[in-house]
Amino acid sequence: MLAYYFRLALRSFRRNRVLTALMVIAIALGIGASMTTLTVFHVLSGDPIPHKSDRLFYVQLDPQPMLGYQAGEEPNDQLTRFDAETLLREKRAKHQAMMTGGGVTLEPESSALRPFTTDARYTSADFFPMFDAPFLFGRGWKADQDEGRGRVAVISRTLNQKLFDGADSVGKSLRMDGNTFTVIGVLDTWNPNPHFYDLETGKYGDSEDVFMPFSTAMDLKFGRNGNMDCFGRKNETDETSLNASCTWIQYWVELESASQASDYRAYLDNYSTQQRAAGRFERPNNIRLRNVMAWLDYKQVVPGDVRLQLWLAMGFLLVCLVNTVGLLLAKFLRRSGEIGVRRALGASRAQIFLQSLVEAGTVGLAGGVLGLGLAALGLYAVRQQPVEYAKLATLDGQMLLLTFGLTLVASLLAGFLPALRAMQVAPAIQLKSQ
């Protein structure tokens, strides 16, 4: 029966080509605009590590002096080196990692390559198991290499391809800023977006090419990047030194379960009390412990203009649906005579209703195909924009299914009222008027 109604719908389209084209275009424009903005919102607001984001927590403490204190205000987003190293040493979580971004100059052994700079991450051993970074070759370093200032490095697959033609480079030497390191691991393709573990160096983009022990990078005075907030004494010659009054380090912990957050928060509260007793902290305890998604929400990772564009596109889709409702209503009412004859020949109201919905759904299907093409063009235009998330604007399989799902729902909603009106056509009146 549905196949029969589908054939009737195609015949109807051929008889009313202009009206059908207007409906298809209206739906396509609404779907194209809404799916473009919805796809951008989807890739920007997605969970970068969904299987454990509720067990990964970002730590904030408040080491600042009382000057300028306001009760209830947020503490600094980052930790001092002293606090980060102390928490790391005490190991009160399943995994813990301190980190900051940096940049290094690589000196390739191959004469075909000239020295070049690339992004680096100075971190601790638990970084890799905590964030489930996949390895193509080798492994990460151990905690004793953090403490021993080991000159070891983990590199990205991209850098391994560039320097070693993609071969297993574990054990090979890597010259950085005049110092020789040993490659102990090569990461497989890994590029979590948003760049949640360090939003100070960019919210979206590629992961770093080189990872090395934080202690080693500090000993060698490697350059760092990202924000730094200094307070208190201003006479430190090295703002990255252990006792400098500067916050510039990100600190993450992984707990066994989300329910352990209260215990770890109590530990941080006790730590803050101890530091205040020692004279380092002055303010009342001010602790924040947010999981991944709460941290992304707090940092407002999704740009405000993207949210606004999403609402505007959804409003535009609604306008297109209202127009489609009007066009379908006009089309069905023009066929009142035909519907009356079918009713007189025995078609039930339910059959007329179903036939009308199938016709509306067919219009929606055609509009969805065209809308998908418009969405692809829209996303291509987004990728040409000078914004850091531009290259992420691609239509994946999930959004492709959502496009057709949204199209079907939208077209059926648009066809509901006209179909309801069509099924109420009185056959006797229509037959008398013929």
Short mmCIF file of C-alpha atoms in Angstrom, two decimals:
data_model
loop_
_atom_site.label_atom_id
_atom_site.label_comp_id
_atom_site.label_asym_id
_atom_site.label_seq_id
_atom_site.Cartn_x
_atom_site.Cartn_y
_atom_site.Cartn_z
CA MET A 1 0.00 0.00 0.00
CA LEU A 2 2.79 2.43 0.84
CA ALA A 3 4.44 1.73 -2.52
CA TYR A 4 1.14 2.55 -4.23
CA TYR A 5 0.86 5.83 -2.31
CA PHE A 6 4.44 6.62 -3.26
CA ARG A 7 3.61 6.16 -6.96
CA LEU A 8 0.57 8.41 -6.54
CA ALA A 9 2.83 11.04 -4.97
CA LEU A 10 5.21 10.94 -7.94
CA ARG A 11 2.27 11.38 -10.32
CA SER A 12 1.08 14.32 -8.29
CA PHE A 13 4.55 15.91 -8.48
CA ARG A 14 4.54 15.68 -12.27
CA ARG A 15 1.13 17.36 -12.44
CA ASN A 16 2.17 20.20 -10.09
CA ARG A 17 5.85 20.68 -10.84
CA VAL A 18 6.13 24.34 -9.86
CA LEU A 19 4.33 23.88 -6.55
CA THR A 20 6.34 20.75 -5.79
CA ALA A 21 9.61 22.53 -6.61
CA LEU A 22 8.69 25.37 -4.23
CA MET A 23 8.06 22.92 -1.39
CA VAL A 24 11.27 20.99 -2.04
CA ILE A 25 13.31 24.20 -2.13
CA ALA A 26 11.68 25.51 1.06
CA ILE A 27 12.53 22.32 2.97
CA ALA A 28 16.03 22.13 1.43
CA LEU A 29 16.87 25.69 2.50
CA GLY A 30 15.69 25.06 6.04
CA ILE A 31 17.51 21.72 6.31
CA GLY A 32 20.68 23.09 4.71
CA ALA A 33 20.91 26.07 7.07
CA SER A 34 19.99 24.13 10.21
CA MET A 35 22.31 21.20 9.51
CA THR A 36 25.24 23.49 8.75
CA THR A 37 24.97 25.23 12.11
CA LEU A 38 23.96 22.07 13.97
CA THR A 39 27.01 20.22 12.63
CA VAL A 40 29.32 23.03 13.71
CA PHE A 41 27.70 23.06 17.15
CA HIS A 42 27.98 19.26 17.35
CA VAL A 43 31.72 19.15 16.66
CA LEU A 44 32.44 22.06 19.01
CA SER A 45 30.35 20.87 21.94
CA GLY A 46 31.06 17.15 21.76
CA ASP A 47 32.56 15.10 24.57
CA PRO A 48 36.27 14.65 23.65
CA ILE A 49 36.70 11.56 25.84
CA PRO A 50 33.17 10.20 26.43
CA HIS A 51 34.04 6.87 28.06
CA LYS A 52 35.71 8.50 31.07
CA SER A 53 34.94 12.24 31.02
CA ASP A 54 32.99 11.89 34.27
CA ARG A 55 36.11 10.53 36.01
CA LEU A 56 38.62 13.11 34.80
CA PHE A 57 38.77 16.24 36.93
CA TYR A 58 40.52 19.57 36.57
CA VAL A 59 41.96 21.00 39.80
CA GLN A 60 41.85 24.66 40.85
CA LEU A 61 43.28 26.14 44.05
CA ASP A 62 43.60 29.74 45.26
CA PRO A 63 47.16 30.67 46.30
CA GLN A 64 46.74 34.44 45.85
CA PRO A 65 47.17 37.05 48.64
CA MET A 66 44.22 38.69 50.39
CA LEU A 67 44.67 41.88 48.38
CA GLY A 68 41.69 42.15 46.05
CA TYR A 69 39.91 39.15 47.56
CA GLN A 70 36.18 38.81 46.94
CA ALA A 71 34.24 36.02 48.57
CA GLY A 72 32.82 33.49 46.12
CA GLU A 73 35.00 34.45 43.16
CA GLU A 74 36.61 31.80 41.00
CA PRO A 75 40.21 30.80 41.78
CA ASN A 76 42.87 30.96 39.09
CA ASP A 77 42.43 28.51 36.25
CA GLN A 78 45.95 27.12 36.73
CA LEU A 79 48.27 26.07 39.57
CA THR A 80 51.67 27.22 40.74
CA ARG A 81 54.57 24.89 40.07
CA PHE A 82 55.00 24.26 43.80
CA ASP A 83 51.39 23.13 44.26
CA ALA A 84 51.35 21.03 41.09
CA GLU A 85 54.56 19.20 41.99
CA THR A 86 53.38 18.63 45.57
CA LEU A 87 50.04 17.17 44.50
CA LEU A 88 51.80 15.04 41.88
CA ARG A 89 54.24 13.70 44.45
CA GLU A 90 51.48 12.78 46.91
CA LYS A 91 49.63 10.69 44.27
CA ARG A 92 46.17 10.71 45.81
CA ALA A 93 44.33 9.77 42.60
CA LYS A 94 44.43 6.82 40.22
CA HIS A 95 46.33 9.00 37.75
CA GLN A 96 47.53 12.58 37.98
CA ALA A 97 49.35 14.78 35.51
CA MET A 98 50.77 18.30 35.52
CA MET A 99 51.46 19.99 32.22
CA THR A 100 52.04 23.10 30.19
CA GLY A 101 52.44 23.86 26.51
CA GLY A 102 55.69 24.80 24.85
CA GLY A 103 57.58 25.03 21.62
CA VAL A 104 60.87 23.48 20.48
CA THR A 105 63.16 23.71 17.48
CA LEU A 106 63.88 20.33 15.92
CA GLU A 107 67.17 19.66 14.15
CA PRO A 108 66.60 16.72 11.74
CA GLU A 109 69.48 14.38 10.97
CA SER A 110 68.41 14.28 7.34
CA SER A 111 70.10 16.92 5.21
CA ALA A 112 66.91 17.14 3.18
CA LEU A 113 65.10 18.78 6.10
CA ARG A 114 65.91 22.13 7.60
CA PRO A 115 65.44 22.88 11.32
CA PHE A 116 61.85 23.78 12.18
CA THR A 117 59.77 24.62 15.22
CA THR A 118 56.80 22.65 16.50
CA ASP A 119 54.46 22.52 19.48
CA ALA A 120 55.46 20.52 22.52
CA ARG A 121 53.85 19.39 25.75
CA TYR A 122 55.81 19.23 29.00
CA THR A 123 53.98 16.80 31.26
CA SER A 124 54.31 13.85 33.60
CA ALA A 125 54.17 10.09 33.08
CA ASP A 126 50.45 9.59 33.79
CA PHE A 127 49.43 11.83 30.91
CA PHE A 128 49.23 8.96 28.43
CA PRO A 129 47.19 6.40 30.43
CA MET A 130 44.99 9.15 31.85
CA PHE A 131 43.91 10.47 28.46
CA ASP A 132 44.09 7.09 26.68
CA ALA A 133 46.59 8.36 24.12
CA PRO A 134 47.08 5.47 21.65
CA PHE A 135 50.59 4.29 20.79
CA LEU A 136 51.71 3.21 17.34
CA PHE A 137 55.20 2.26 18.54
CA GLY A 138 56.78 2.08 21.98
CA ARG A 139 55.27 3.55 25.14
CA GLY A 140 55.33 6.56 27.43
CA TRP A 141 57.96 7.18 30.08
CA LYS A 142 57.82 5.99 33.69
CA ALA A 143 57.46 8.09 36.85
CA ASP A 144 61.15 7.57 37.74
CA GLN A 145 62.08 9.33 34.49
CA ASP A 146 60.07 12.33 35.66
CA GLU A 147 62.08 12.39 38.86
CA GLY A 148 65.36 11.63 37.07
CA ARG A 149 64.93 14.32 34.40
CA GLY A 150 65.06 11.70 31.69
CA ARG A 151 65.87 12.96 28.21
CA VAL A 152 63.17 10.96 26.53
CA ALA A 153 60.39 11.97 24.19
CA VAL A 154 57.15 10.70 22.71
CA ILE A 155 56.37 12.04 19.26
CA SER A 156 53.24 12.22 17.12
CA ARG A 157 52.58 10.01 14.12
CA THR A 158 52.77 13.08 11.89
CA LEU A 159 56.23 14.03 13.15
CA ASN A 160 57.39 10.41 12.93
CA GLN A 161 56.34 10.34 9.28
CA LYS A 162 58.21 13.57 8.61
CA LEU A 163 61.45 12.65 10.38
CA PHE A 164 61.61 8.86 10.06
CA ASP A 165 59.35 8.10 7.06
CA GLY A 166 56.81 6.41 9.31
CA ALA A 167 59.15 3.63 10.46
CA ASP A 168 59.47 2.47 14.06
CA SER A 169 61.67 5.23 15.52
CA VAL A 170 61.82 3.93 19.09
CA GLY A 171 65.41 4.19 20.31
CA LYS A 172 66.42 6.80 17.75
CA SER A 173 67.85 10.19 18.62
CA LEU A 174 65.97 13.46 18.39
CA ARG A 175 67.77 16.82 18.55
CA MET A 176 65.76 19.63 20.12
CA ASP A 177 67.12 23.09 20.94
CA GLY A 178 70.66 21.73 20.92
CA ASN A 179 69.89 18.77 23.20
CA THR A 180 69.66 15.09 22.31
CA PHE A 181 66.63 13.06 23.35
CA THR A 182 65.75 9.40 22.82
CA VAL A 183 62.43 8.58 21.20
CA ILE A 184 60.66 6.00 23.39
CA GLY A 185 57.19 6.15 21.85
CA VAL A 186 55.19 7.22 18.81
CA LEU A 187 51.54 8.13 19.24
CA ASP A 188 48.99 6.87 16.77
CA THR A 189 46.57 9.40 15.30
CA TRP A 190 45.21 11.28 18.33
CA ASN A 191 43.60 14.65 18.15
CA PRO A 192 40.89 15.22 20.79
CA ASN A 193 38.75 18.26 20.11
CA PRO A 194 38.04 20.43 21.95
CA HIS A 195 41.66 20.53 23.14
CA PHE A 196 40.26 19.99 26.63
CA TYR A 197 43.41 19.13 28.58
CA ASP A 198 44.92 22.57 27.90
CA LEU A 199 42.55 25.31 26.81
CA GLU A 200 45.22 27.95 27.43
CA THR A 201 47.06 27.13 24.20
CA GLY A 202 43.93 26.96 22.04
CA LYS A 203 40.47 25.43 22.28
CA TYR A 204 40.61 23.61 18.95
CA GLY A 205 43.37 22.38 16.71
CA ASP A 206 46.00 19.68 16.40
CA SER A 207 47.66 17.95 19.32
CA GLU A 208 51.32 18.57 20.01
CA ASP A 209 54.07 16.83 18.06
CA VAL A 210 56.48 16.30 20.97
CA PHE A 211 55.84 15.19 24.56
CA MET A 212 58.59 15.20 27.18
CA PRO A 213 58.97 15.11 30.97
CA PHE A 214 58.06 18.43 32.57
CA SER A 215 61.11 18.29 34.85
CA THR A 216 63.45 17.85 31.89
CA ALA A 217 61.98 20.79 29.98
CA MET A 218 62.34 23.03 33.03
CA ASP A 219 65.96 21.96 33.62
CA LEU A 220 66.83 22.77 30.01
CA LYS A 221 64.92 26.10 30.11
CA PHE A 222 62.77 25.18 27.12
CA GLY A 223 60.35 27.85 26.01
CA ARG A 224 56.73 27.62 27.12
CA ASN A 225 53.47 29.17 25.95
CA GLY A 226 50.02 29.80 27.35
CA ASN A 227 48.82 32.20 30.02
CA MET A 228 50.72 33.00 33.21
CA ASP A 229 49.35 34.98 36.17
CA CYS A 230 51.94 36.25 38.65
CA PHE A 231 51.13 37.82 42.01
CA GLY A 232 52.77 38.61 45.34
CA ARG A 233 56.52 39.18 45.16
CA LYS A 234 57.73 40.46 41.81
CA ASN A 235 61.45 39.92 42.37
CA GLU A 236 61.70 36.37 41.07
CA THR A 237 64.20 36.22 38.23
CA ASP A 238 62.58 33.05 36.86
CA GLU A 239 58.79 33.02 36.81
CA THR A 240 58.82 29.27 36.14
CA SER A 241 60.93 28.40 39.19
CA LEU A 242 59.57 26.14 41.90
CA ASN A 243 58.72 28.87 44.42
CA ALA A 244 57.65 31.59 41.97
CA SER A 245 54.28 33.20 42.79
CA CYS A 246 52.84 32.45 39.38
CA THR A 247 50.05 30.17 38.20
CA TRP A 248 50.73 28.58 34.81
CA ILE A 249 50.35 24.80 35.10
CA GLN A 250 47.31 22.68 34.26
CA TYR A 251 46.62 19.81 36.64
CA TRP A 252 44.31 16.86 35.92
CA VAL A 253 43.41 13.80 37.98
CA GLU A 254 41.63 10.58 37.11
CA LEU A 255 39.57 9.00 39.91
CA GLU A 256 38.38 5.41 40.13
CA SER A 257 34.77 6.63 39.96
CA ALA A 258 32.87 9.90 39.83
CA SER A 259 31.68 9.29 43.40
CA GLN A 260 35.25 9.70 44.68
CA ALA A 261 35.21 13.38 43.76
CA SER A 262 34.00 14.38 47.22
CA ASP A 263 36.90 12.51 48.86
CA TYR A 264 39.44 14.13 46.57
CA ARG A 265 37.86 17.54 47.16
CA ALA A 266 38.26 16.95 50.91
CA TYR A 267 41.92 16.14 50.30
CA LEU A 268 42.36 19.41 48.40
CA ASP A 269 40.60 21.29 51.18
CA ASN A 270 42.96 19.79 53.74
CA TYR A 271 45.93 20.63 51.50
CA SER A 272 44.82 24.27 51.25
CA THR A 273 44.48 24.42 55.03
CA GLN A 274 48.03 23.11 55.43
CA GLN A 275 49.41 25.65 52.95
CA ARG A 276 47.65 28.50 54.73
CA ALA A 277 49.11 27.31 58.04
CA ALA A 278 52.55 27.31 56.38
CA GLY A 279 52.04 30.92 55.25
CA ARG A 280 51.77 30.22 51.50
CA PHE A 281 48.01 30.62 51.16
CA GLU A 282 46.23 33.63 52.63
CA ARG A 283 42.67 33.38 51.38
CA PRO A 284 39.98 31.05 52.73
CA ASN A 285 39.94 27.67 51.04
CA ASN A 286 38.66 28.13 47.51
CA ILE A 287 38.64 24.86 45.57
CA ARG A 288 37.11 23.81 42.29
CA LEU A 289 37.05 20.26 40.95
CA ARG A 290 35.26 20.00 37.61
CA ASN A 291 34.94 17.03 35.31
CA VAL A 292 35.67 17.37 31.59
CA MET A 293 32.26 18.55 30.42
CA ALA A 294 31.79 20.90 33.39
CA TRP A 295 35.23 22.36 32.68
CA LEU A 296 34.40 22.91 29.01
CA ASP A 297 31.12 24.54 29.98
CA TYR A 298 32.83 26.81 32.52
CA LYS A 299 35.42 27.87 29.94
CA GLN A 300 32.65 28.55 27.40
CA VAL A 301 34.39 26.51 24.75
CA VAL A 302 31.52 26.84 22.29
CA PRO A 303 31.65 30.41 20.89
CA GLY A 304 28.59 32.53 21.60
CA ASP A 305 28.11 33.37 17.92
CA VAL A 306 27.82 29.64 17.09
CA ARG A 307 24.99 29.26 19.61
CA LEU A 308 23.26 32.33 18.16
CA GLN A 309 23.62 31.03 14.61
CA LEU A 310 22.10 27.70 15.70
CA TRP A 311 19.00 29.38 17.11
CA LEU A 312 18.66 31.58 14.03
CA ALA A 313 18.95 28.56 11.72
CA MET A 314 16.33 26.64 13.69
CA GLY A 315 14.05 29.67 13.45
CA PHE A 316 14.63 29.76 9.69
CA LEU A 317 13.76 26.05 9.48
CA LEU A 318 10.51 26.74 11.32
CA VAL A 319 9.65 29.51 8.82
CA CYS A 320 10.35 27.12 5.94
CA LEU A 321 8.10 24.49 7.50
CA VAL A 322 5.27 26.99 7.92
CA ASN A 323 5.58 27.90 4.24
CA THR A 324 5.57 24.21 3.32
CA VAL A 325 2.42 23.67 5.38
CA GLY A 326 0.72 26.43 3.41
CA LEU A 327 1.80 25.02 0.06
CA LEU A 328 0.73 21.48 0.96
CA LEU A 329 -2.61 22.75 2.22
CA ALA A 330 -3.21 24.61 -1.03
CA LYS A 331 -2.20 21.54 -3.05
CA PHE A 332 -4.45 19.13 -1.17
CA LEU A 333 -7.45 21.46 -1.23
CA ARG A 334 -7.07 21.82 -4.99
CA ARG A 335 -7.52 18.05 -5.17
CA SER A 336 -10.71 17.96 -3.12
CA GLY A 337 -12.64 16.55 -6.05
CA GLU A 338 -10.19 13.71 -6.54
CA ILE A 339 -10.23 12.97 -2.81
CA GLY A 340 -14.05 13.01 -2.81
CA VAL A 341 -14.18 10.44 -5.61
CA ARG A 342 -11.75 8.17 -3.73
CA ARG A 343 -13.84 8.46 -0.59
CA ALA A 344 -16.99 7.63 -2.57
CA LEU A 345 -15.28 4.54 -4.00
CA GLY A 346 -14.57 3.22 -0.53
CA ALA A 347 -11.30 4.82 0.65
CA SER A 348 -11.38 5.45 4.38
CA ARG A 349 -10.34 8.67 6.05
CA ALA A 350 -7.30 6.88 7.48
CA GLN A 351 -6.22 5.87 3.97
CA ILE A 352 -6.59 9.45 2.69
CA PHE A 353 -4.60 10.67 5.71
CA LEU A 354 -1.83 8.11 5.12
CA GLN A 355 -1.66 8.89 1.40
CA SER A 356 -1.29 12.59 2.14
CA LEU A 357 1.46 11.92 4.72
CA VAL A 358 3.35 9.71 2.25
CA GLU A 359 3.21 12.52 -0.30
CA ALA A 360 4.49 15.02 2.29
CA GLY A 361 7.25 12.60 3.28
CA THR A 362 8.29 12.17 -0.34
CA VAL A 363 8.54 15.94 -0.71
CA GLY A 364 10.65 15.96 2.45
CA LEU A 365 12.93 13.22 1.13
CA ALA A 366 13.62 15.20 -2.02
CA GLY A 367 14.15 18.34 0.06
CA GLY A 368 16.50 16.43 2.38
CA VAL A 369 18.73 15.28 -0.48
CA LEU A 370 18.96 18.82 -1.80
CA GLY A 371 19.39 20.16 1.75
CA LEU A 372 22.27 17.77 2.33
CA GLY A 373 24.04 19.28 -0.67
CA LEU A 374 23.38 22.79 0.67
CA ALA A 375 24.71 21.74 4.08
CA ALA A 376 27.89 20.42 2.45
CA LEU A 377 28.32 23.78 0.70
CA GLY A 378 27.67 25.61 3.95
CA LEU A 379 30.27 23.55 5.82
CA TYR A 380 32.76 24.14 3.02
CA ALA A 381 32.19 27.88 3.48
CA VAL A 382 32.77 27.50 7.24
CA ARG A 383 36.07 25.70 6.57
CA GLN A 384 37.26 28.74 4.62
CA GLN A 385 36.75 31.03 7.62
CA PRO A 386 39.77 32.26 9.64
CA VAL A 387 38.68 30.57 12.89
CA GLU A 388 40.53 27.87 14.82
CA TYR A 389 37.69 25.35 14.56
CA ALA A 390 37.18 25.79 10.80
CA LYS A 391 38.71 22.49 9.66
CA LEU A 392 36.55 20.52 12.09
CA ALA A 393 33.36 21.50 10.25
CA THR A 394 32.71 18.22 8.45
CA LEU A 395 29.56 16.11 8.13
CA ASP A 396 30.17 12.74 9.80
CA GLY A 397 27.98 9.65 9.63
CA GLN A 398 26.04 10.56 12.75
CA MET A 399 25.12 13.98 11.39
CA LEU A 400 24.27 12.45 8.00
CA LEU A 401 21.69 10.18 9.65
CA LEU A 402 20.42 13.11 11.68
CA THR A 403 19.94 15.11 8.47
CA PHE A 404 17.57 12.57 6.99
CA GLY A 405 15.88 11.98 10.34
CA LEU A 406 15.29 15.71 10.77
CA THR A 407 14.05 15.95 7.19
CA LEU A 408 11.55 13.13 7.66
CA VAL A 409 10.24 14.51 10.94
CA ALA A 410 10.02 18.04 9.55
CA SER A 411 8.16 16.96 6.41
CA LEU A 412 5.71 14.77 8.34
CA LEU A 413 5.03 17.61 10.78
CA ALA A 414 4.50 19.94 7.84
CA GLY A 415 2.14 17.44 6.21
CA PHE A 416 0.12 16.61 9.33
CA LEU A 417 -2.30 19.57 9.22
CA PRO A 418 -2.87 19.42 5.42
CA ALA A 419 -3.40 15.64 5.66
CA LEU A 420 -5.84 16.13 8.50
CA ARG A 421 -7.73 18.67 6.41
CA ALA A 422 -7.74 16.37 3.37
CA MET A 423 -9.24 13.44 5.27
CA GLN A 424 -12.17 15.63 6.30
CA VAL A 425 -13.27 16.26 2.71
CA ALA A 426 -16.96 15.31 2.39
CA PRO A 427 -17.41 13.05 -0.68
CA ALA A 428 -21.08 13.95 -1.28
CA ILE A 429 -20.39 17.66 -1.60
CA GLN A 430 -17.47 17.07 -3.95
CA LEU A 431 -19.48 14.69 -6.18
CA LYS A 432 -22.34 17.19 -6.49
CA SER A 433 -19.91 19.90 -7.62
CA GLN A 434 -18.40 17.73 -10.38
#
